[in-house]
CSV table of C-alpha atoms in Angstrom, one decimal:
chain,number,residue,atom,x,y,z
A,1211,MET,CA,62.2,116.8,47.5
A,1212,PRO,CA,60.3,117.4,44.3
A,1213,SER,CA,60.4,120.9,42.8
A,1214,LYS,CA,57.6,123.5,42.9
A,1215,ARG,CA,57.3,123.0,39.3
A,1216,LEU,CA,56.3,119.3,39.9
A,1217,SER,CA,53.8,120.4,42.5
A,1218,ALA,CA,52.3,122.9,39.8
A,1219,VAL,CA,52.2,120.2,37.2
A,1220,LEU,CA,50.3,117.9,39.6
A,1221,CYS,CA,47.9,120.6,40.7
A,1222,GLY,CA,47.2,121.2,37.0
A,1223,LEU,CA,46.5,117.5,36.6
A,1224,PHE,CA,43.9,117.6,39.4
A,1225,LEU,CA,42.3,120.6,38.1
A,1226,ALA,CA,42.1,119.3,34.5
A,1227,ALA,CA,40.5,116.3,35.4
A,1228,ALA,CA,37.8,118.2,37.5
A,1229,CYS,CA,37.3,121.0,35.1
A,1230,ALA,CA,38.1,120.2,31.6
A,1231,THR,CA,35.4,120.5,29.1
A,1232,PRO,CA,35.6,119.9,25.2
A,1233,GLU,CA,37.2,122.8,23.4
A,1234,PRO,CA,35.4,124.1,20.3
A,1235,VAL,CA,37.7,123.7,17.3
A,1236,VAL,CA,37.5,125.2,14.0
A,1237,ALA,CA,39.4,122.9,11.6
A,1238,PRO,CA,40.8,124.2,8.5
A,1239,SER,CA,38.9,123.7,5.4
A,1240,THR,CA,39.3,120.5,3.4
A,1241,THR,CA,39.5,120.0,-0.3
A,1242,ALA,CA,37.3,117.6,-2.1
A,1243,GLY,CA,37.9,114.0,-1.4
A,1244,GLU,CA,39.9,114.7,1.8
A,1245,GLU,CA,38.6,114.4,5.3
A,1246,ALA,CA,39.8,116.3,8.3
A,1247,LEU,CA,42.2,114.1,10.2
A,1248,THR,CA,41.4,113.0,13.8
A,1249,ALA,CA,43.8,112.1,16.4
A,1250,SER,CA,42.8,108.5,16.6
A,1251,GLU,CA,43.2,108.2,12.8
A,1252,ALA,CA,46.6,109.9,13.0
A,1253,LEU,CA,48.1,108.4,16.0
A,1254,GLY,CA,46.2,105.0,16.3
A,1255,GLU,CA,45.8,103.5,19.8
A,1256,TYR,CA,47.0,106.2,22.3
A,1257,SER,CA,48.2,103.6,25.0
A,1258,SER,CA,50.7,102.1,22.6
A,1259,LEU,CA,51.7,105.2,20.8
A,1260,ASP,CA,55.7,105.5,20.6
A,1261,TYR,CA,56.0,109.4,20.8
A,1262,CYS,CA,59.7,109.1,19.8
A,1263,SER,CA,58.6,107.8,16.4
A,1264,LEU,CA,57.0,111.3,15.9
A,1265,VAL,CA,60.4,113.0,16.4
A,1266,ASP,CA,62.6,113.5,13.3
A,1267,GLN,CA,65.8,113.9,14.9
A,1268,ARG,CA,67.6,115.1,11.8
A,1269,LYS,CA,65.2,118.0,11.6
A,1270,VAL,CA,65.0,118.8,15.4
A,1271,ILE,CA,68.8,118.6,16.1
A,1272,GLY,CA,70.0,120.3,12.9
A,1273,GLY,CA,73.6,121.1,13.3
A,1274,GLY,CA,73.7,120.2,17.1
A,1275,ASN,CA,74.8,117.0,18.8
A,1276,ALA,CA,72.6,114.6,20.7
A,1277,VAL,CA,73.4,114.2,24.4
A,1278,LYS,CA,71.9,110.7,24.7
A,1279,ALA,CA,69.5,108.3,23.1
A,1280,PRO,CA,66.0,109.8,23.3
A,1281,LEU,CA,63.9,108.8,26.4
A,1282,THR,CA,60.8,106.9,25.3
A,1283,SER,CA,58.1,107.1,28.0
A,1284,PHE,CA,54.6,106.0,27.9
A,1285,GLU,CA,53.2,109.5,27.5
A,1286,PHE,CA,56.1,111.6,25.9
A,1287,CYS,CA,59.4,111.5,24.2
A,1288,ARG,CA,62.4,113.6,25.5
A,1289,LEU,CA,65.3,114.4,23.3
A,1290,GLU,CA,68.2,116.4,24.7
A,1291,PHE,CA,71.0,117.9,22.4
A,1292,VAL,CA,73.7,120.6,22.5
A,1293,GLU,CA,73.8,123.3,19.9
A,1294,GLY,CA,76.7,125.9,20.4
A,1295,ALA,CA,77.1,126.5,24.1
A,1296,ASN,CA,73.5,125.8,24.9
A,1297,ARG,CA,71.7,122.5,25.8
A,1298,TYR,CA,68.1,122.0,24.6
A,1299,THR,CA,65.4,119.6,25.7
A,1300,VAL,CA,62.6,118.8,23.5
A,1301,THR,CA,59.5,117.0,24.9
A,1302,THR,CA,56.9,115.7,22.5
A,1303,GLY,CA,53.6,114.6,24.2
A,1304,PRO,CA,51.5,114.1,26.1
A,1305,ILE,CA,48.2,114.3,24.2
A,1306,THR,CA,45.6,116.5,25.8
A,1307,SER,CA,42.1,118.0,25.1
A,1308,GLY,CA,39.8,120.5,26.8
A,1309,GLN,CA,39.9,124.3,27.3
A,1310,ASP,CA,43.1,126.0,28.1
A,1311,PRO,CA,43.2,129.7,28.1
A,1312,ASN,CA,47.0,129.7,27.5
A,1313,ASN,CA,46.5,128.2,24.0
A,1314,GLN,CA,46.5,130.9,21.4
A,1315,PRO,CA,46.3,131.0,17.4
A,1316,TYR,CA,49.8,130.5,15.6
A,1317,GLU,CA,50.5,131.1,11.9
A,1318,TYR,CA,52.6,128.0,11.3
A,1319,ALA,CA,54.1,128.4,7.9
A,1320,GLY,CA,54.9,124.5,7.2
A,1321,PRO,CA,52.7,121.9,5.6
A,1322,LEU,CA,50.2,120.0,7.7
A,1323,PRO,CA,47.8,117.1,7.0
A,1324,GLU,CA,44.3,118.0,6.2
A,1325,GLY,CA,42.2,119.2,9.1
A,1326,VAL,CA,45.4,119.7,11.5
A,1327,SER,CA,46.4,123.1,12.9
A,1328,VAL,CA,49.0,124.5,15.2
A,1329,GLN,CA,48.6,126.7,18.3
A,1330,ARG,CA,51.1,128.2,20.6
A,1331,SER,CA,51.0,128.2,24.3
A,1332,THR,CA,51.7,131.3,26.4
A,1333,PHE,CA,52.5,129.2,29.5
A,1334,ASN,CA,56.0,130.0,30.7
A,1335,GLU,CA,56.6,131.6,27.2
A,1336,ASP,CA,59.6,133.6,28.4
A,1337,THR,CA,61.6,130.4,29.2
A,1338,ALA,CA,59.9,127.8,27.1
A,1339,CYS,CA,58.5,127.4,23.6
A,1340,THR,CA,55.4,125.3,23.3
A,1341,ARG,CA,53.6,124.3,20.1
A,1342,LEU,CA,50.3,122.4,20.1
A,1343,LEU,CA,49.6,120.1,17.0
A,1344,THR,CA,45.8,120.1,17.0
A,1345,PHE,CA,43.7,117.6,15.2
A,1346,ALA,CA,40.2,118.0,13.8
A,1347,ASP,CA,38.6,116.5,17.0
A,1348,GLY,CA,40.3,118.9,19.3
A,1349,ILE,CA,42.9,116.6,20.6
A,1350,ARG,CA,46.3,118.2,20.9
A,1351,LEU,CA,49.9,116.8,20.9
A,1352,SER,CA,52.1,119.2,22.8
A,1353,ILE,CA,55.7,119.9,21.9
A,1354,THR,CA,57.8,122.0,24.3
A,1355,VAL,CA,61.4,123.2,24.0
A,1356,THR,CA,63.4,124.3,27.0
A,1357,SER,CA,67.0,125.2,27.4
A,1358,ASP,CA,69.7,125.6,30.0
A,1359,ASP,CA,70.1,129.1,29.0
A,1360,THR,CA,66.7,130.5,30.1
A,1361,ALA,CA,67.3,134.1,28.9
A,1362,PRO,CA,64.5,135.5,26.9
A,1363,ALA,CA,66.9,136.2,24.1
A,1364,ASP,CA,67.1,132.4,23.5
A,1365,GLN,CA,63.3,132.2,22.9
A,1366,ALA,CA,63.9,132.7,19.1
A,1367,ASP,CA,66.0,129.6,19.1
A,1368,ARG,CA,63.6,127.5,21.4
A,1369,CYS,CA,60.8,128.3,19.0
A,1370,ARG,CA,62.8,127.6,15.9
A,1371,ILE,CA,63.5,124.0,17.3
A,1372,ALA,CA,59.8,123.7,18.4
A,1373,ASP,CA,58.7,124.5,14.8
A,1374,ALA,CA,61.2,121.9,13.4
A,1375,THR,CA,59.8,119.4,15.6
A,1376,VAL,CA,56.2,120.3,14.6
A,1377,ASP,CA,57.5,119.8,10.9
A,1378,GLY,CA,59.0,116.6,11.7
A,1379,ALA,CA,55.8,115.2,13.5
A,1380,ALA,CA,53.5,116.3,10.6
A,1381,GLY,CA,55.8,114.5,8.2
A,1382,VAL,CA,55.7,111.3,10.1
A,1383,ILE,CA,51.9,111.6,10.4
A,1384,GLY,CA,51.3,112.4,6.7
A,1385,ALA,CA,53.5,109.3,5.7
A,1386,ARG,CA,51.6,107.1,8.0
A,1387,LYS,CA,54.8,106.1,9.9
A,1388,VAL,CA,53.6,106.5,13.5
A,1389,GLY,CA,55.3,103.7,15.5
A,1390,ARG,CA,54.1,101.7,18.5
A,1391,LEU,CA,55.7,100.9,21.9
A,1392,ASN,CA,57.5,97.4,22.1
A,1393,LEU,CA,56.6,96.5,25.7
A,1394,ASP,CA,57.7,93.3,27.4
A,1395,GLN,CA,54.8,91.1,29.0
A,1396,ARG,CA,55.4,92.4,32.4
A,1397,SER,CA,55.8,96.1,31.5
A,1398,TRP,CA,53.7,98.6,33.5
A,1399,GLY,CA,52.9,100.2,30.2
A,1400,ARG,CA,50.3,97.4,29.9
A,1401,VAL,CA,48.6,98.3,33.2
A,1402,ALA,CA,45.3,100.3,33.1
A,1403,PRO,CA,45.9,102.8,36.0
A,1404,CYS,CA,42.2,103.3,36.5
A,1405,ALA,CA,41.5,99.7,37.2
A,1406,SER,CA,44.0,100.0,40.0
A,1407,LEU,CA,42.2,102.9,41.5
A,1408,ASP,CA,38.7,101.4,41.3
A,1409,GLN,CA,38.7,99.7,44.6
A,1410,ASP,CA,36.3,100.0,47.6
A,1411,GLU,CA,39.3,100.2,49.8
A,1412,LEU,CA,40.2,103.6,48.3
A,1413,ASP,CA,36.8,105.2,48.8
A,1414,ALA,CA,37.9,107.2,52.0
A,1415,ALA,CA,41.4,108.1,50.7
A,1416,ALA,CA,40.0,109.4,47.3
A,1417,GLY,CA,36.8,110.9,48.6
A,1418,PRO,CA,33.2,109.8,48.8
A,1419,GLU,CA,31.4,109.2,45.4
A,1420,THR,CA,34.6,109.7,43.3
A,1421,LYS,CA,35.1,107.8,40.2
A,1422,PRO,CA,38.5,107.1,38.3
A,1423,ALA,CA,39.0,109.5,35.4
A,1424,PRO,CA,41.6,108.3,32.9
A,1425,ALA,CA,43.9,110.5,31.0
A,1426,LEU,CA,43.7,110.3,27.2
A,1427,SER,CA,47.2,108.5,27.1
A,1428,GLY,CA,45.8,105.7,29.1
A,1429,HIS,CA,48.8,105.6,31.5
A,1430,SER,CA,47.6,108.0,34.3
A,1431,CYS,CA,44.3,108.2,36.2
A,1432,ILE,CA,42.8,110.6,38.7
A,1433,ARG,CA,40.3,109.5,41.4
A,1434,GLY,CA,39.2,112.5,43.6
A,1435,LYS,CA,42.3,113.2,45.8
A,1436,VAL,CA,44.4,110.4,44.5
A,1437,SER,CA,46.3,110.3,41.2
A,1438,PHE,CA,48.3,107.3,39.7
A,1439,SER,CA,50.7,107.6,36.9
A,1440,LEU,CA,53.1,105.2,35.0
A,1441,SER,CA,56.1,106.4,33.1
A,1442,VAL,CA,59.7,105.6,32.1
A,1443,GLY,CA,62.7,107.5,33.5
A,1444,ALA,CA,66.4,107.5,34.1
A,1445,ASP,CA,67.7,104.9,36.4
A,1446,THR,CA,68.8,107.1,39.4
A,1447,THR,CA,69.7,106.1,42.8
A,1448,PRO,CA,66.7,106.8,45.0
A,1449,GLY,CA,66.7,108.4,48.5
A,1450,ALA,CA,65.5,106.3,51.5
A,1451,THR,CA,62.9,103.6,50.7
A,1452,GLU,CA,60.4,101.7,52.6
A,1453,ALA,CA,58.4,98.5,51.9
A,1454,LEU,CA,54.9,99.3,50.8
A,1455,GLY,CA,52.6,96.9,49.0
A,1456,GLY,CA,55.3,94.4,48.6
A,1457,ARG,CA,57.6,96.9,46.9
A,1458,GLN,CA,60.4,99.3,47.9
A,1459,ALA,CA,59.1,102.8,47.5
A,1460,GLN,CA,60.2,106.4,48.1
A,1461,VAL,CA,57.8,108.8,50.0
A,1462,THR,CA,58.2,112.5,49.3
A,1463,THR,CA,56.3,115.6,49.7
A,1464,SER,CA,55.6,118.6,47.4
A,1465,GLY,CA,53.5,121.3,48.5
A,1466,ALA,CA,50.1,119.9,49.6
A,1467,PHE,CA,50.9,116.5,47.8
A,1468,CYS,CA,52.5,113.3,49.1
A,1469,GLN,CA,53.9,111.1,46.5
A,1470,VAL,CA,54.8,107.4,46.8
A,1471,THR,CA,57.0,106.1,43.9
A,1472,THR,CA,58.4,102.7,43.0
A,1473,HIS,CA,60.6,101.4,40.2
A,1474,ARG,CA,60.8,98.4,37.9
A,1475,PRO,CA,63.9,97.6,35.9
A,1476,ILE,CA,63.4,97.3,32.0
A,1477,PRO,CA,65.0,94.2,30.7
A,1478,GLY,CA,67.9,95.0,28.3
A,1479,THR,CA,67.8,98.7,29.2
A,1480,PRO,CA,70.1,99.2,32.2
A,1481,ASP,CA,69.8,103.0,32.2
A,1482,ARG,CA,66.1,103.2,32.3
A,1483,VAL,CA,63.4,102.1,34.8
A,1484,GLU,CA,59.6,102.0,34.8
A,1485,GLN,CA,58.0,104.2,37.3
A,1486,ALA,CA,54.7,104.2,39.2
A,1487,MET,CA,53.8,107.1,41.1
A,1488,LEU,CA,50.8,107.6,43.5
A,1489,SER,CA,50.0,111.2,44.7
A,1490,VAL,CA,47.6,112.2,47.3
A,1491,VAL,CA,46.6,115.9,47.9
A,1492,GLY,CA,45.9,116.9,51.5
A,1493,VAL,CA,43.0,118.9,52.6
A,1494,ASP,CA,43.6,122.6,53.4
A,1495,GLY,CA,45.6,122.8,56.7
A,1496,ALA,CA,46.3,119.0,56.9
A,1497,PRO,CA,49.7,118.2,58.2
A,1498,GLU,CA,52.2,116.4,55.8
A,1499,ASP,CA,52.2,113.3,58.1
A,1500,ALA,CA,48.5,112.8,57.8
A,1501,THR,CA,48.6,113.1,54.0
A,1502,CYS,CA,51.5,110.7,53.6
A,1503,ALA,CA,49.8,108.2,56.0
A,1504,VAL,CA,47.0,108.2,53.5
A,1505,ALA,CA,49.4,107.9,50.6
A,1506,ARG,CA,51.0,105.0,52.2
A,1507,GLU,CA,47.5,103.3,52.7
A,1508,VAL,CA,46.9,103.7,48.9
A,1509,ALA,CA,50.2,102.3,47.9
A,1510,VAL,CA,49.6,99.2,50.1
A,1511,ALA,CA,46.3,98.7,48.1
A,1512,VAL,CA,47.6,99.6,44.5
A,1513,PHE,CA,51.2,98.4,44.4
A,1514,PRO,CA,50.2,94.6,44.6
A,1515,LYS,CA,48.3,94.9,41.5
A,1516,LEU,CA,51.4,95.7,39.5
A,1517,PRO,CA,52.9,92.9,37.5
């Protein structure tokens, strides 16, 4: 069963879609002839952004040793490495916008492109160090470092690694070397998830008068009580599956949510799969079976639209 952390993240996605408003940003002053850098200018088309191209592994890992090749997903890059007796996970992405009371000023000492600033997040700051590379238009690239040793004493090392990751990303952006995803023709990274949720058949499940709301990345969407996300993950053996919408899917619950997940192999990459996950939140007091019955109905409508 998914962790409470996953449930919290999904709750955050629903709340963000419903409540996010543009966050006022005071961009650093620019010198004559230079313009403040926006996210679209720095990163290009968001839906094809290769987040791993923003990660300078030499700077991030330093004297450590990589555990495996970085995981390139549609909305983030995950790099794992061992330094001393500790194992660190560095996640670059996704991009976000809107107000967040956890985001606080941070005196970043390294060089930055014109108009770009860095904030820190106080969310889980005892066990994770998060930096936010913020562009002139208020769009933020999140960089989060966690470690197997969650002791507060290790926070200094987590934040050192986070700052090194910011430094590498800023260097890639300044050098105009941001990469693009290389997706095969049937990749789910080419799918617009909001188009899949924009069906009359989903009116009852999502809620009356609801409209699909896309994430900035272009790879996830929320419509009322229903969310749909596309990603890349490790090829792990799933639990029990059932046929839904012409695909084998796994149905699980996490708190008030019922999730339906299906996978697609990636040609030439045997240890990675593309993942499509539908999530439905139940109303207060609704039994799990009722919420999952709705989630199954949504999967039957949405999964056939995947390539």
